[in-house]
């Protein structure tokens, strides 16, 4: 099976989605992180479809070919959660298995907390429970690890730093971790091109600006 692309209307916005699997299969929604897109889940979409699920990986609001509202507050967690609610309903379902990585994990945590009746299962990668994140934000070691957040909250400066030298620092973000070559180079370049479109880098950074307070966690 090969994933197809569909534009889906949800929560007043249009979302580009990668979809694979039988229409009658259990719905699985896969939420990507910063600074990525639906393609980061391509292997999981394929595997879930082969297992009989209807797998859906959207470009989150502000990313890829999905709509990108212009105001910082448009990226508040309440809006991001309702995007997921709308996607589930757009596929004619009342619930779904939800997985997320990075910011997608944060959205997944809040979605499950606010809509347990719509959550068949929850799978999160890289991000702990929001309450644990608040506690960790007060730890000196975690503060040191999260210094980049302070930069991301600086409107204009963060965009300039990440875009400088042909997006060198943005490209470097895809190589962080024990296996720096895990993401194929073609996918890295796809994401860089996507994030370099007008307003898209700011949209991704607005997830931080709308929701985080330095040193304390959630706004």
Coordinates of N, CA and C in Angstrom, one line a residue:
X1 N 0.8 -1.2 0.0 CA 0.0 0.0 0.0 C 0.9 1.2 0.0
X2 N 0.4 2.3 -0.6 CA 1.1 3.6 -0.7 C 0.2 4.7 -0.1
X3 N 0.8 5.5 0.7 CA 0.0 6.6 1.3 C -0.5 7.5 0.2
X4 N -1.7 8.0 0.4 CA -2.2 9.1 -0.5 C -2.4 10.3 0.3
X5 N -2.4 11.5 -0.4 CA -2.6 12.7 0.3 C -4.0 13.3 0.1
X6 N -4.5 13.8 1.2 CA -5.8 14.3 1.3 C -5.8 15.6 2.0
X7 N -6.6 16.6 1.6 CA -6.8 17.8 2.3 C -8.1 17.6 3.2
X8 N -8.0 17.8 4.4 CA -9.1 17.6 5.4 C -9.4 18.9 6.1
X9 N -10.7 19.1 6.2 CA -11.2 20.3 6.9 C -11.4 20.0 8.4
X10 N -10.8 20.7 9.3 CA -11.0 20.4 10.7 C -10.8 21.7 11.5
X11 N -11.7 22.0 12.4 CA -11.5 23.2 13.3 C -11.4 24.5 12.5
X12 N -12.0 24.6 11.4 CA -12.0 25.8 10.6 C -10.8 26.0 9.7
X13 N -9.9 25.0 9.7 CA -8.7 25.0 8.9 C -8.6 23.8 7.9
X14 N -7.7 23.9 6.9 CA -7.5 22.8 6.0 C -6.1 22.2 6.4
X15 N -6.1 20.9 6.4 CA -4.9 20.2 6.8 C -4.5 19.2 5.7
X16 N -3.3 19.2 5.3 CA -2.8 18.2 4.4 C -2.5 16.9 5.2
X17 N -3.0 15.8 4.8 CA -2.8 14.5 5.5 C -2.2 13.5 4.6
X18 N -1.3 12.6 5.2 CA -0.9 11.4 4.5 C -1.8 10.3 5.1
X19 N -2.5 9.5 4.2 CA -3.4 8.5 4.6 C -3.1 7.2 4.0
X20 N -3.2 6.1 4.7 CA -3.0 4.8 4.2 C -3.8 3.8 5.1
X21 N -4.2 2.7 4.5 CA -4.9 1.7 5.2 C -6.4 1.6 4.8
X22 N -7.0 0.5 5.2 CA -8.4 0.2 4.9 C -9.3 1.3 5.5
X23 N -10.3 1.7 4.8 CA -11.3 2.7 5.3 C -12.0 2.3 6.6
X24 N -12.2 0.9 6.7 CA -12.9 0.4 7.9 C -12.0 0.1 9.0
X25 N -10.7 0.3 8.9 CA -9.7 0.0 9.9 C -9.8 1.0 11.1
X26 N -9.3 0.6 12.2 CA -9.2 1.5 13.4 C -8.4 2.7 13.0
X27 N -8.9 3.9 13.4 CA -8.2 5.1 13.1 C -7.0 5.4 14.0
X28 N -5.9 5.7 13.4 CA -4.7 6.1 14.1 C -4.2 7.5 13.6
X29 N -4.1 8.5 14.5 CA -3.7 9.8 14.2 C -2.3 10.0 14.7
X30 N -1.3 10.4 13.8 CA 0.1 10.5 14.1 C 0.5 12.0 14.0
X31 N 1.0 12.5 15.1 CA 1.2 14.0 15.2 C 2.7 14.2 15.3
X32 N 3.3 15.0 14.3 CA 4.7 15.2 14.3 C 5.1 16.4 15.2
X33 N 6.4 16.6 15.3 CA 7.0 17.6 16.1 C 7.6 18.8 15.3
X34 N 8.4 19.6 16.0 CA 9.1 20.7 15.4 C 10.5 20.3 15.1
X35 N 11.1 20.6 13.9 CA 10.5 21.3 12.8 C 10.3 20.3 11.6
X36 N 9.3 19.5 11.7 CA 9.1 18.4 10.8 C 7.8 18.5 10.0
X37 N 7.2 17.4 9.8 CA 5.9 17.3 9.0 C 5.4 15.9 8.9
X38 N 4.3 15.7 8.2 CA 3.7 14.4 8.1 C 4.7 13.3 7.7
X39 N 5.6 13.6 6.8 CA 6.5 12.6 6.3 C 7.4 11.9 7.4
X40 N 7.5 12.6 8.5 CA 8.3 12.0 9.6 C 7.7 10.7 10.1
X41 N 6.4 10.5 9.8 CA 5.7 9.2 10.2 C 5.5 8.3 9.0
X42 N 6.2 8.5 7.9 CA 5.9 7.7 6.7 C 6.1 6.2 7.0
X43 N 7.1 5.7 7.7 CA 7.3 4.3 7.9 C 6.2 3.8 8.8
X44 N 5.8 4.6 9.8 CA 4.8 4.1 10.8 C 3.4 4.1 10.1
X45 N 3.2 5.0 9.2 CA 1.9 5.0 8.4 C 1.8 3.7 7.6
X46 N 2.9 3.4 7.0 CA 2.9 2.1 6.2 C 2.7 0.9 7.0
X47 N 3.4 0.8 8.1 CA 3.3 -0.4 9.0 C 1.9 -0.5 9.6
X48 N 1.4 0.6 10.0 CA 0.0 0.5 10.6 C -1.0 0.1 9.6
X49 N -0.9 0.7 8.4 CA -1.8 0.3 7.3 C -1.7 -1.2 7.0
X50 N -0.5 -1.7 7.0 CA -0.3 -3.2 6.7 C -0.9 -4.0 7.8
X51 N -1.0 -3.4 9.1 CA -1.6 -4.1 10.2 C -3.1 -4.0 10.2
X52 N -3.6 -3.2 9.3 CA -5.1 -3.1 9.2 C -5.7 -1.9 9.7
X53 N -4.9 -0.9 10.1 CA -5.4 0.4 10.7 C -5.5 1.4 9.5
X54 N -6.4 2.4 9.7 CA -6.4 3.5 8.9 C -5.5 4.6 9.5
X55 N -4.3 4.7 8.9 CA -3.3 5.6 9.5 C -3.3 7.0 8.8
X56 N -3.3 8.0 9.7 CA -3.4 9.4 9.2 C -2.3 10.2 9.9
X57 N -1.5 10.8 9.0 CA -0.4 11.7 9.6 C -0.6 13.1 8.9
X58 N -1.1 14.1 9.7 CA -1.3 15.4 9.1 C 0.0 16.3 9.3
X59 N 0.1 17.2 8.4 CA 0.9 18.4 8.6 C 0.1 19.2 9.7
X60 N 0.6 19.4 10.9 CA -0.1 20.2 11.9 C -0.2 21.7 11.4
X61 N -1.1 22.4 12.1 CA -1.4 23.8 11.7 C -0.1 24.5 11.6
X62 N 0.1 25.3 10.5 CA 1.3 26.1 10.4 C 2.4 25.3 9.6
X63 N 2.3 24.1 9.4 CA 3.3 23.3 8.7 C 2.9 22.8 7.3
X64 N 3.9 22.6 6.5 CA 3.7 21.9 5.2 C 2.7 22.7 4.4
X65 N 1.7 21.9 3.9 CA 0.6 22.4 3.1 C -0.7 22.7 3.9
X66 N -0.6 22.6 5.2 CA -1.8 22.9 6.0 C -1.9 24.4 6.2
X67 N -3.0 24.9 6.6 CA -3.2 26.3 6.8 C -2.3 26.8 7.9
X68 N -1.9 28.0 7.9 CA -1.1 28.6 8.9 C -1.6 30.0 9.3
X69 N -2.5 30.0 10.4 CA -3.0 31.2 10.9 C -1.8 32.1 11.3
X70 N -2.1 33.4 11.3 CA -1.0 34.4 11.5 C -0.7 34.8 13.0
X71 N -1.7 34.7 13.9 CA -1.5 35.2 15.2 C -0.8 34.1 16.1
X72 N 0.0 34.6 17.1 CA 0.6 33.7 18.0 C -0.4 32.9 18.8
X73 N -1.5 33.5 19.2 CA -2.5 32.8 20.0 C -3.2 31.8 19.3
X74 N -3.1 31.8 17.9 CA -3.8 30.7 17.1 C -3.1 29.4 17.4
X75 N -1.9 29.4 18.0 CA -1.2 28.1 18.3 C -1.3 27.7 19.7
X76 N -2.2 28.3 20.5 CA -2.4 27.8 21.9 C -2.9 26.4 21.9
X77 N -2.5 25.7 23.0 CA -2.7 24.3 23.0 C -4.2 23.9 22.9
X78 N -5.1 24.8 23.3 CA -6.5 24.5 23.2 C -6.9 24.4 21.7
X79 N -6.4 25.2 20.9 CA -6.6 25.2 19.4 C -6.0 23.9 18.8
X80 N -4.8 23.5 19.2 CA -4.2 22.4 18.7 C -4.9 21.1 19.0
X81 N -5.5 21.0 20.2 CA -6.3 19.9 20.6 C -7.5 19.8 19.8
X82 N -8.2 20.9 19.6 CA -9.4 20.9 18.8 C -9.1 20.5 17.3
X83 N -7.9 20.8 16.8 CA -7.6 20.3 15.5 C -7.7 18.8 15.4
X84 N -7.2 18.1 16.4 CA -7.2 16.7 16.5 C -8.7 16.2 16.5
X85 N -9.5 16.8 17.4 CA -10.9 16.5 17.5 C -11.5 16.6 16.1
X86 N -11.2 17.7 15.4 CA -11.8 17.9 14.1 C -11.4 16.9 13.1
X87 N -10.1 16.5 13.1 CA -9.6 15.5 12.2 C -10.3 14.1 12.4
X88 N -10.5 13.7 13.7 CA -11.1 12.5 14.0 C -12.6 12.5 13.4
X89 N -13.2 13.6 13.6 CA -14.6 13.7 13.1 C -14.6 13.8 11.6
X90 N -13.6 14.4 11.0 CA -13.5 14.5 9.5 C -13.4 13.1 8.9
X91 N -12.9 12.1 9.6 CA -12.8 10.8 9.1 C -14.0 9.9 9.5
X92 N -15.0 10.6 10.1 CA -16.2 9.9 10.4 C -16.2 9.0 11.6
X93 N -15.3 9.4 12.5 CA -15.1 8.6 13.7 C -15.4 9.4 15.0
X94 N -15.6 8.6 16.1 CA -15.8 9.2 17.4 C -14.6 9.1 18.3
X95 N -13.6 8.3 17.8 CA -12.4 8.1 18.7 C -11.2 7.7 17.8
X96 N -10.0 7.7 18.3 CA -8.9 7.2 17.5 C -7.7 6.8 18.5
X97 N -6.8 6.1 17.9 CA -5.5 5.9 18.6 C -4.7 7.1 18.2
X98 N -4.0 7.7 19.2 CA -3.3 9.0 19.0 C -1.8 8.8 19.4
X99 N -0.9 9.1 18.5 CA 0.5 9.1 18.8 C 1.1 10.4 18.5
X100 N 2.1 10.8 19.2 CA 2.8 12.1 19.0 C 4.2 12.1 19.4
X101 N 5.0 12.9 18.7 CA 6.4 13.1 19.0 C 6.7 14.6 19.2
X102 N 7.5 14.9 20.2 CA 7.9 16.3 20.4 C 6.6 17.2 20.6
X103 N 6.4 18.2 19.8 CA 5.1 19.0 20.0 C 3.9 18.2 19.7
X104 N 4.0 17.2 18.8 CA 2.9 16.3 18.6 C 2.6 15.5 19.9
X105 N 3.6 15.1 20.6 CA 3.4 14.4 21.9 C 2.7 15.3 22.9
X106 N 3.0 16.6 23.0 CA 2.4 17.5 23.9 C 0.9 17.7 23.5
X107 N 0.6 17.8 22.2 CA -0.8 17.9 21.8 C -1.5 16.6 22.2
X108 N -0.9 15.5 22.0 CA -1.5 14.2 22.3 C -1.8 14.1 23.7
X109 N -0.9 14.5 24.6 CA -1.1 14.4 26.1 C -2.4 15.3 26.4
X110 N -2.4 16.5 25.9 CA -3.5 17.3 26.3 C -4.8 16.8 25.6
X111 N -4.7 16.3 24.4 CA -5.9 15.7 23.8 C -6.5 14.6 24.7
X112 N -5.7 13.7 25.1 CA -6.1 12.6 25.9 C -6.7 13.0 27.2
X113 N -6.1 14.0 27.8 CA -6.6 14.6 29.1 C -7.9 15.2 29.0
X114 N -8.1 15.9 27.9 CA -9.4 16.7 27.7 C -10.5 15.9 27.0
X115 N -10.1 14.8 26.3 CA -11.1 14.0 25.6 C -10.8 12.5 25.7
X116 N -10.8 12.1 27.0 CA -10.5 10.6 27.2 C -11.5 9.7 26.4
X117 N -12.7 10.2 26.2 CA -13.7 9.4 25.6 C -13.4 9.2 24.1
X118 N -12.5 10.0 23.5 CA -12.1 10.0 22.1 C -10.8 9.3 21.9
X119 N -10.2 8.9 23.0 CA -8.8 8.3 23.0 C -8.8 6.8 23.2
X120 N -8.6 6.1 22.1 CA -8.5 4.6 22.1 C -7.2 4.2 22.8
X121 N -6.2 4.9 22.4 CA -4.9 4.6 23.1 C -4.0 5.9 22.9
X122 N -3.0 6.0 23.7 CA -2.1 7.1 23.6 C -0.6 6.7 23.6
X123 N 0.1 7.1 22.6 CA 1.5 6.8 22.5 C 2.3 8.1 22.3
X124 N 3.3 8.3 23.2 CA 4.0 9.6 23.1 C 5.5 9.3 23.1
X125 N 6.3 10.1 22.3 CA 7.7 9.9 22.2 C 8.4 11.3 22.6
X126 N 9.4 11.2 23.4 CA 10.3 12.3 23.7 C 9.8 13.3 24.7
X127 N 8.5 13.3 25.0 CA 8.0 14.3 26.0 C 7.1 13.6 27.0
X128 N 7.5 13.9 28.3 CA 6.7 13.3 29.4 C 5.4 14.0 29.6
X129 N 4.7 13.6 30.7 CA 3.4 14.2 31.0 C 3.6 15.7 31.3
X130 N 2.6 16.5 30.9 CA 2.8 18.0 31.1 C 3.1 18.3 32.5
X131 N 2.5 17.7 33.5 CA 2.8 18.0 34.9 C 4.3 17.7 35.2
X132 N 4.8 16.6 34.7 CA 6.2 16.3 34.9 C 7.1 17.3 34.2
X133 N 6.6 17.8 33.1 CA 7.4 18.9 32.4 C 7.5 20.1 33.2
X134 N 6.4 20.5 33.9 CA 6.4 21.7 34.7 C 7.4 21.5 35.9
X135 N 7.4 20.3 36.5 CA 8.4 20.1 37.6 C 9.8 20.1 37.1
X136 N 10.0 19.5 35.9 CA 11.4 19.4 35.3 C 11.9 20.8 35.0
X137 N 11.0 21.7 34.6 CA 11.4 23.0 34.2 C 12.1 23.8 35.3
X138 N 11.9 23.3 36.5 CA 12.5 24.0 37.7 C 13.9 23.4 38.0
X139 N 14.2 22.3 37.4 CA 15.5 21.6 37.6 C 16.6 22.3 36.9
X140 N 17.7 22.5 37.5 CA 18.8 23.3 36.9 C 19.4 22.6 35.7
X141 N 19.5 21.2 35.7 CA 20.0 20.5 34.6 C 19.0 20.6 33.4
X142 N 17.7 20.5 33.7 CA 16.8 20.7 32.6 C 16.7 22.1 32.0
X143 N 16.9 23.1 32.9 CA 17.0 24.5 32.5 C 18.1 24.6 31.5
X144 N 19.3 24.0 31.8 CA 20.4 24.1 30.9 C 20.1 23.5 29.5
X145 N 19.4 22.3 29.6 CA 19.1 21.6 28.3 C 18.0 22.3 27.5
X146 N 17.3 23.2 28.2 CA 16.1 23.9 27.5 C 16.4 25.3 27.2
X147 N 17.7 25.7 27.2 CA 18.0 27.1 26.9 C 17.6 27.6 25.5
X148 N 17.5 26.6 24.6 CA 17.1 27.0 23.2 C 15.7 27.6 23.2
X149 N 14.8 27.2 24.2 CA 13.5 27.7 24.3 C 13.5 29.2 24.4
X150 N 14.4 29.7 25.2 CA 14.5 31.2 25.4 C 14.7 31.9 24.1
X151 N 15.5 31.3 23.2 CA 15.8 31.8 21.9 C 14.5 31.8 21.1
X152 N 13.8 30.6 21.1 CA 12.6 30.4 20.3 C 11.5 31.4 20.6
X153 N 11.5 31.9 21.9 CA 10.5 32.8 22.3 C 10.7 34.2 21.8
X154 N 11.9 34.5 21.2 CA 12.3 35.8 20.8 C 11.8 36.0 19.3
X155 N 10.7 36.7 19.1 CA 10.2 36.9 17.8 C 11.2 37.7 16.9
X156 N 11.4 37.1 15.8 CA 12.3 37.8 14.8 C 13.7 37.2 15.0
X157 N 14.3 37.3 16.2 CA 15.6 36.8 16.4 C 15.8 35.3 16.1
X158 N 14.8 34.5 16.7 CA 14.9 33.1 16.5 C 14.8 32.7 15.0
X159 N 13.9 33.4 14.3 CA 13.8 33.1 12.8 C 15.1 33.5 12.1
X160 N 15.8 34.6 12.5 CA 17.0 35.0 11.9 C 18.1 34.0 12.1
X161 N 18.2 33.5 13.4 CA 19.3 32.6 13.8 C 19.1 31.3 13.0
X162 N 17.9 30.8 13.0 CA 17.7 29.5 12.3 C 17.8 29.5 10.8
X163 N 17.5 30.7 10.2 CA 17.6 30.8 8.8 C 19.0 31.2 8.3
X164 N 19.8 31.7 9.2 CA 21.1 32.2 8.8 C 22.0 31.1 8.1
X165 N 22.8 31.5 7.1 CA 23.7 30.6 6.5 C 23.0 29.4 5.8
X166 N 21.9 29.8 5.0 CA 21.1 28.8 4.3 C 20.6 27.7 5.3
X167 N 20.0 28.2 6.4 CA 19.3 27.4 7.4 C 20.2 26.3 8.0
X168 N 21.5 26.7 8.2 CA 22.4 25.7 8.8 C 22.0 25.2 10.1
X169 N 21.6 26.1 11.0 CA 21.2 25.7 12.4 C 19.9 24.8 12.3
X170 N 19.0 25.2 11.4 CA 17.8 24.4 11.3 C 18.1 23.0 10.8
X171 N 19.0 22.9 9.8 CA 19.4 21.6 9.3 C 20.0 20.8 10.4
X172 N 20.8 21.4 11.3 CA 21.5 20.7 12.4 C 20.5 20.0 13.3
X173 N 19.3 20.6 13.5 CA 18.4 20.1 14.4 C 17.9 18.7 14.0
X174 N 18.0 18.3 12.7 CA 17.6 17.0 12.3 C 18.6 15.9 12.5
X175 N 19.8 16.3 13.0 CA 20.9 15.4 13.3 C 21.2 15.2 14.8
X176 N 20.3 15.8 15.6 CA 20.5 15.7 17.1 C 20.2 14.3 17.5
X177 N 21.0 13.7 18.4 CA 20.6 12.4 18.9 C 21.7 11.4 18.6
X178 N 21.6 10.1 19.1 CA 22.6 9.1 19.0 C 22.8 8.6 17.6
X179 N 21.9 8.8 16.7 CA 22.0 8.4 15.3 C 21.8 9.6 14.4
X180 N 22.8 10.4 14.2 CA 22.6 11.7 13.4 C 22.1 11.5 12.0
X181 N 22.3 10.2 11.5 CA 21.9 10.0 10.1 C 20.6 9.2 10.0
X182 N 19.9 9.2 11.1 CA 18.6 8.4 11.0 C 17.6 9.0 10.0
X183 N 17.5 10.3 9.9 CA 16.6 10.9 9.0 C 17.3 11.0 7.6
X184 N 16.7 10.4 6.5 CA 17.3 10.5 5.2 C 17.5 12.0 4.8
X185 N 18.6 12.2 4.1 CA 18.9 13.5 3.7 C 17.8 14.2 2.8
X186 N 17.2 13.4 2.0 CA 16.1 13.9 1.1 C 15.0 14.4 2.0
X187 N 14.7 13.7 3.1 CA 13.6 14.2 4.0 C 14.0 15.5 4.7
X188 N 15.3 15.5 5.1 CA 15.8 16.8 5.8 C 15.6 18.0 4.8
X189 N 16.0 17.8 3.6 CA 15.9 18.9 2.7 C 14.4 19.2 2.4
X190 N 13.5 18.2 2.4 CA 12.1 18.5 2.2 C 11.6 19.4 3.3
X191 N 11.9 19.0 4.6 CA 11.5 19.8 5.7 C 12.1 21.2 5.7
X192 N 13.3 21.3 5.3 CA 13.9 22.7 5.3 C 13.2 23.5 4.3
X193 N 13.0 23.0 3.1 CA 12.2 23.7 2.1 C 10.8 24.2 2.6
X194 N 10.2 23.2 3.3 CA 8.9 23.5 3.8 C 8.9 24.6 4.8
X195 N 9.9 24.6 5.8 CA 10.0 25.6 6.8 C 10.5 26.9 6.3
X196 N 11.1 26.9 5.1 CA 11.6 28.2 4.6 C 10.5 28.9 3.8
X197 N 9.4 28.3 3.6 CA 8.3 29.1 2.9 C 7.8 30.2 3.8
X198 N 7.3 31.3 3.2 CA 7.0 32.5 4.0 C 6.0 32.2 5.2
X199 N 6.4 32.6 6.4 CA 5.6 32.4 7.5 C 5.7 31.1 8.2
X200 N 6.3 30.1 7.6 CA 6.2 28.7 8.2 C 7.1 28.6 9.4
X201 N 8.3 29.1 9.3 CA 9.2 29.0 10.5 C 8.6 29.7 11.7
X202 N 8.0 30.9 11.4 CA 7.4 31.6 12.5 C 6.2 30.8 13.1
X203 N 5.4 30.2 12.2 CA 4.3 29.3 12.7 C 4.8 28.2 13.6
X204 N 5.9 27.5 13.2 CA 6.4 26.5 14.1 C 6.9 27.0 15.4
X205 N 7.5 28.1 15.4 CA 8.0 28.7 16.6 C 6.9 29.3 17.5
X206 N 5.7 29.6 16.9 CA 4.6 30.1 17.7 C 4.0 29.0 18.6
X207 N 4.3 27.7 18.4 CA 3.9 26.7 19.3 C 4.6 27.0 20.7
X208 N 5.8 27.4 20.6 CA 6.5 27.7 21.9 C 6.0 29.0 22.5
X209 N 5.8 30.0 21.6 CA 5.4 31.4 22.1 C 4.0 31.4 22.7
X210 N 3.2 30.6 22.2 CA 1.8 30.6 22.6 C 1.6 29.8 23.9
X211 N 2.5 28.9 24.2 CA 2.3 27.9 25.3 C 3.3 27.9 26.4
X212 N 4.5 28.4 26.2 CA 5.5 28.2 27.2 C 5.9 29.5 27.9
X213 N 6.2 29.4 29.2 CA 6.8 30.5 30.0 C 8.2 30.0 30.5
X214 N 9.2 30.7 30.2 CA 10.6 30.3 30.6 C 10.7 30.0 32.1
X215 N 11.2 28.8 32.4 CA 11.5 28.5 33.8 C 10.4 27.9 34.5
X216 N 9.1 28.0 34.0 CA 8.0 27.5 34.7 C 7.2 26.4 33.9
X217 N 7.3 26.4 32.6 CA 6.5 25.5 31.9 C 5.4 26.1 31.1
X218 N 4.2 25.6 31.4 CA 3.0 26.0 30.6 C 2.5 27.4 30.9
X219 N 2.1 28.1 29.9 CA 1.5 29.4 30.1 C 0.0 29.2 30.6

